[in-house]
PDB file of C-alpha atoms and ligand atoms in Angstrom:
ATOM      1  CA  MET A  30      65.744 127.489  93.867  1.00  0.00           C
ATOM      2  CA  GLU A  31      68.272 127.184  91.052  1.00  0.00           C
ATOM      3  CA  ALA A  32      72.013 127.436  91.975  1.00  0.00           C
ATOM      4  CA  TYR A  33      74.334 130.112  90.739  1.00  0.00           C
ATOM      5  CA  THR A  34      76.756 129.199  87.908  1.00  0.00           C
ATOM      6  CA  GLU A  35      80.552 128.940  88.533  1.00  0.00           C
ATOM      7  CA  LYS A  36      80.959 132.240  86.677  1.00  0.00           C
ATOM      8  CA  VAL A  37      78.501 134.069  88.958  1.00  0.00           C
ATOM      9  CA  TYR A  38      80.364 132.734  92.006  1.00  0.00           C
ATOM     10  CA  GLU A  39      83.624 133.743  90.470  1.00  0.00           C
ATOM     11  CA  HIS A  40      82.515 137.342  89.871  1.00  0.00           C
ATOM     12  CA  PHE A  41      80.830 137.415  93.361  1.00  0.00           C
ATOM     13  CA  ASN A  42      83.937 136.279  95.110  1.00  0.00           C
ATOM     14  CA  ASN A  43      86.384 138.405  92.945  1.00  0.00           C
ATOM     15  CA  PRO A  44      84.390 141.362  91.582  1.00  0.00           C
ATOM     16  CA  ARG A  45      86.131 143.367  88.953  1.00  0.00           C
ATOM     17  CA  ASN A  46      86.300 147.208  88.778  1.00  0.00           C
ATOM     18  CA  VAL A  47      85.028 147.971  92.247  1.00  0.00           C
ATOM     19  CA  GLY A  48      85.562 151.421  93.504  1.00  0.00           C
ATOM     20  CA  VAL A  49      85.302 155.134  92.566  1.00  0.00           C
ATOM     21  CA  ILE A  50      86.767 157.124  89.641  1.00  0.00           C
ATOM     22  CA  TYR A  51      87.570 160.585  90.963  1.00  0.00           C
ATOM     23  CA  LYS A  52      86.847 163.254  88.410  1.00  0.00           C
ATOM     24  CA  ALA A  53      84.902 160.680  86.365  1.00  0.00           C
ATOM     25  CA  HIS A  54      83.550 161.889  83.004  1.00  0.00           C
ATOM     26  CA  GLY A  55      80.157 160.382  83.774  1.00  0.00           C
ATOM     27  CA  VAL A  56      78.405 159.078  86.913  1.00  0.00           C
ATOM     28  CA  GLY A  57      75.146 157.011  86.835  1.00  0.00           C
ATOM     29  CA  GLU A  58      73.013 155.583  89.565  1.00  0.00           C
ATOM     30  CA  ALA A  59      70.204 153.064  89.649  1.00  0.00           C
ATOM     31  CA  GLY A  60      68.158 151.287  92.318  1.00  0.00           C
ATOM     32  CA  SER A  61      66.193 148.105  92.130  1.00  0.00           C
ATOM     33  CA  GLY A  62      62.407 148.478  92.420  1.00  0.00           C
ATOM     34  CA  GLU A  63      62.169 145.007  93.877  1.00  0.00           C
ATOM     35  CA  CYS A  64      64.575 145.544  96.833  1.00  0.00           C
ATOM     36  CA  SER A  65      66.661 148.312  98.360  1.00  0.00           C
ATOM     37  CA  ASP A  66      69.806 147.538  96.344  1.00  0.00           C
ATOM     38  CA  TYR A  67      71.572 150.498  94.857  1.00  0.00           C
ATOM     39  CA  LEU A  68      74.351 150.830  92.208  1.00  0.00           C
ATOM     40  CA  VAL A  69      76.678 153.723  91.222  1.00  0.00           C
ATOM     41  CA  ILE A  70      78.767 153.469  88.007  1.00  0.00           C
ATOM     42  CA  TYR A  71      81.649 155.791  87.186  1.00  0.00           C
ATOM     43  CA  ILE A  72      83.171 156.047  83.635  1.00  0.00           C
ATOM     44  CA  LYS A  73      86.164 157.647  82.044  1.00  0.00           C
ATOM     45  CA  VAL A  74      85.775 158.155  78.283  1.00  0.00           C
ATOM     46  CA  SER A  75      88.433 158.843  75.634  1.00  0.00           C
ATOM     47  CA  ARG A  76      88.127 161.392  72.888  1.00  0.00           C
ATOM     48  CA  GLU A  77      87.116 158.585  70.621  1.00  0.00           C
ATOM     49  CA  LYS A  78      84.248 157.899  73.010  1.00  0.00           C
ATOM     50  CA  VAL A  79      85.721 154.648  74.209  1.00  0.00           C
ATOM     51  CA  ILE A  80      85.107 153.668  77.887  1.00  0.00           C
ATOM     52  CA  GLU A  81      88.718 153.609  79.174  1.00  0.00           C
ATOM     53  CA  ASP A  82      87.886 152.969  82.726  1.00  0.00           C
ATOM     54  CA  ILE A  83      84.785 151.944  84.652  1.00  0.00           C
ATOM     55  CA  LYS A  84      84.235 151.295  88.350  1.00  0.00           C
ATOM     56  CA  PHE A  85      81.197 150.579  90.510  1.00  0.00           C
ATOM     57  CA  GLN A  86      79.988 150.834  94.047  1.00  0.00           C
ATOM     58  CA  LEU A  87      77.065 148.701  95.143  1.00  0.00           C
ATOM     59  CA  ARG A  88      74.809 147.827  98.039  1.00  0.00           C
ATOM     60  CA  GLY A  89      73.314 144.681  96.875  1.00  0.00           C
ATOM     61  CA  CYS A  90      73.024 140.946  96.701  1.00  0.00           C
ATOM     62  CA  ALA A  91      75.322 138.296  95.352  1.00  0.00           C
ATOM     63  CA  ALA A  92      73.740 138.412  91.914  1.00  0.00           C
ATOM     64  CA  ALA A  93      73.871 142.215  91.736  1.00  0.00           C
ATOM     65  CA  ILE A  94      77.572 142.114  92.565  1.00  0.00           C
ATOM     66  CA  ALA A  95      78.215 139.465  89.864  1.00  0.00           C
ATOM     67  CA  THR A  96      76.138 141.166  87.260  1.00  0.00           C
ATOM     68  CA  SER A  97      77.655 144.623  87.980  1.00  0.00           C
ATOM     69  CA  SER A  98      81.146 143.102  87.838  1.00  0.00           C
ATOM     70  CA  ALA A  99      80.404 141.244  84.563  1.00  0.00           C
ATOM     71  CA  LEU A 100      78.946 144.429  82.942  1.00  0.00           C
ATOM     72  CA  THR A 101      82.084 146.472  83.690  1.00  0.00           C
ATOM     73  CA  GLU A 102      84.211 143.719  82.151  1.00  0.00           C
ATOM     74  CA  MET A 103      81.953 143.547  79.156  1.00  0.00           C
ATOM     75  CA  VAL A 104      81.949 147.281  78.304  1.00  0.00           C
ATOM     76  CA  LYS A 105      85.511 148.294  79.296  1.00  0.00           C
ATOM     77  CA  ASP A 106      87.417 149.374  76.160  1.00  0.00           C
ATOM     78  CA  LYS A 107      84.227 149.522  74.164  1.00  0.00           C
ATOM     79  CA  HIS A 108      82.725 152.541  72.347  1.00  0.00           C
ATOM     80  CA  ILE A 109      79.843 154.046  74.277  1.00  0.00           C
ATOM     81  CA  GLY A 110      77.442 153.025  71.471  1.00  0.00           C
ATOM     82  CA  GLU A 111      78.449 149.429  71.907  1.00  0.00           C
ATOM     83  CA  ALA A 112      78.264 149.690  75.628  1.00  0.00           C
ATOM     84  CA  LEU A 113      74.756 151.059  75.487  1.00  0.00           C
ATOM     85  CA  ALA A 114      73.671 148.155  73.379  1.00  0.00           C
ATOM     86  CA  VAL A 115      74.432 145.646  76.143  1.00  0.00           C
ATOM     87  CA  THR A 116      71.189 144.266  77.631  1.00  0.00           C
ATOM     88  CA  GLU A 117      70.288 142.416  80.830  1.00  0.00           C
ATOM     89  CA  ALA A 118      70.037 139.249  78.736  1.00  0.00           C
ATOM     90  CA  ASP A 119      73.610 139.724  77.448  1.00  0.00           C
ATOM     91  CA  ILE A 120      74.866 140.028  81.064  1.00  0.00           C
ATOM     92  CA  VAL A 121      72.896 136.914  82.150  1.00  0.00           C
ATOM     93  CA  ASN A 122      74.215 134.990  79.121  1.00  0.00           C
ATOM     94  CA  TYR A 123      77.753 136.190  79.881  1.00  0.00           C
ATOM     95  CA  LEU A 124      77.396 134.671  83.384  1.00  0.00           C
ATOM     96  CA  GLY A 125      75.944 131.407  82.050  1.00  0.00           C
ATOM     97  CA  GLY A 126      72.521 132.141  83.526  1.00  0.00           C
ATOM     98  CA  LEU A 127      70.895 133.343  86.788  1.00  0.00           C
ATOM     99  CA  PRO A 128      68.092 131.805  88.887  1.00  0.00           C
ATOM    100  CA  GLU A 129      64.673 133.083  87.811  1.00  0.00           C
ATOM    101  CA  GLU A 130      64.113 135.051  90.979  1.00  0.00           C
ATOM    102  CA  LYS A 131      67.464 136.861  90.523  1.00  0.00           C
ATOM    103  CA  MET A 132      66.919 137.973  86.942  1.00  0.00           C
ATOM    104  CA  HIS A 133      65.911 141.467  88.025  1.00  0.00           C
ATOM    105  CA  CYS A 134      69.407 141.998  89.614  1.00  0.00           C
ATOM    106  CA  SER A 135      70.957 142.548  86.148  1.00  0.00           C
ATOM    107  CA  ILE A 136      68.611 145.548  85.344  1.00  0.00           C
ATOM    108  CA  MET A 137      70.414 148.003  87.680  1.00  0.00           C
ATOM    109  CA  GLY A 138      73.727 147.664  85.812  1.00  0.00           C
ATOM    110  CA  VAL A 139      72.193 148.495  82.393  1.00  0.00           C
ATOM    111  CA  GLN A 140      70.300 151.407  83.841  1.00  0.00           C
ATOM    112  CA  ALA A 141      73.245 152.870  85.849  1.00  0.00           C
ATOM    113  CA  LEU A 142      75.512 152.544  82.877  1.00  0.00           C
ATOM    114  CA  LYS A 143      72.944 154.311  80.621  1.00  0.00           C
ATOM    115  CA  ASN A 144      72.689 157.090  83.239  1.00  0.00           C
ATOM    116  CA  ALA A 145      76.507 157.385  83.420  1.00  0.00           C
ATOM    117  CA  VAL A 146      76.789 157.759  79.605  1.00  0.00           C
ATOM    118  CA  MET A 147      73.942 160.344  79.580  1.00  0.00           C
ATOM    119  CA  ASN A 148      75.771 162.202  82.372  1.00  0.00           C
ATOM    120  CA  TYR A 149      79.004 162.088  80.372  1.00  0.00           C
ATOM    121  CA  LEU A 150      77.139 163.495  77.256  1.00  0.00           C
ATOM    122  CA  GLU A 151      75.617 166.299  79.302  1.00  0.00           C
ATOM    123  CA  ASN A 152      78.991 167.171  80.806  1.00  0.00           C
ATOM    124  CA  LEU A 153      80.501 167.168  77.336  1.00  0.00           C
ATOM    125  CA  ARG A 154      77.701 169.511  76.016  1.00  0.00           C
ATOM    126  CA  SER A 155      78.170 171.939  78.928  1.00  0.00           C
ATOM    127  CA  TYR A 156      81.969 171.910  78.321  1.00  0.00           C
ATOM    128  CA  TRP A 157      81.454 173.191  74.790  1.00  0.00           C
TER     129      TRP A 157
HETATM  130 FE1  FES B  23      68.102 143.235  94.912  1.00  0.00          FE
HETATM  131 FE2  FES B  23      69.444 141.419  93.737  1.00  0.00          FE
HETATM  132  S1  FES B  23      67.966 141.065  95.318  1.00  0.00           S
HETATM  133  S2  FES B  23      69.283 143.400  93.144  1.00  0.00           S
END
């Protein structure tokens, strides 16, 4: 089994943006099909559609913690269009790689973020 990179350990030991945003503009959830891990992402979005704040809650493995933390760091202060363009491969590259058997752990973040943005857009539509 391959080892985790320094950056994975760093995000695992000191995860960014953990928690809940009360009255979030969008909330998205995702579970892993390969295990029972589960992720919830909360976003606050500006009028210019920039993600001003993002937080996550997770029941998951070390790689899921690191990839979720990395994702929030990557998309904070980004336009929702840019944030939606972030892929699992981008997250893995940002962390300097993941062991092959842990590659699937990055999928939940991308899916939960997509669901949070969709939820934000639906909330926006119902507001108007
Ligand atoms: Fe389930 Fe990592 S082992 S997401």
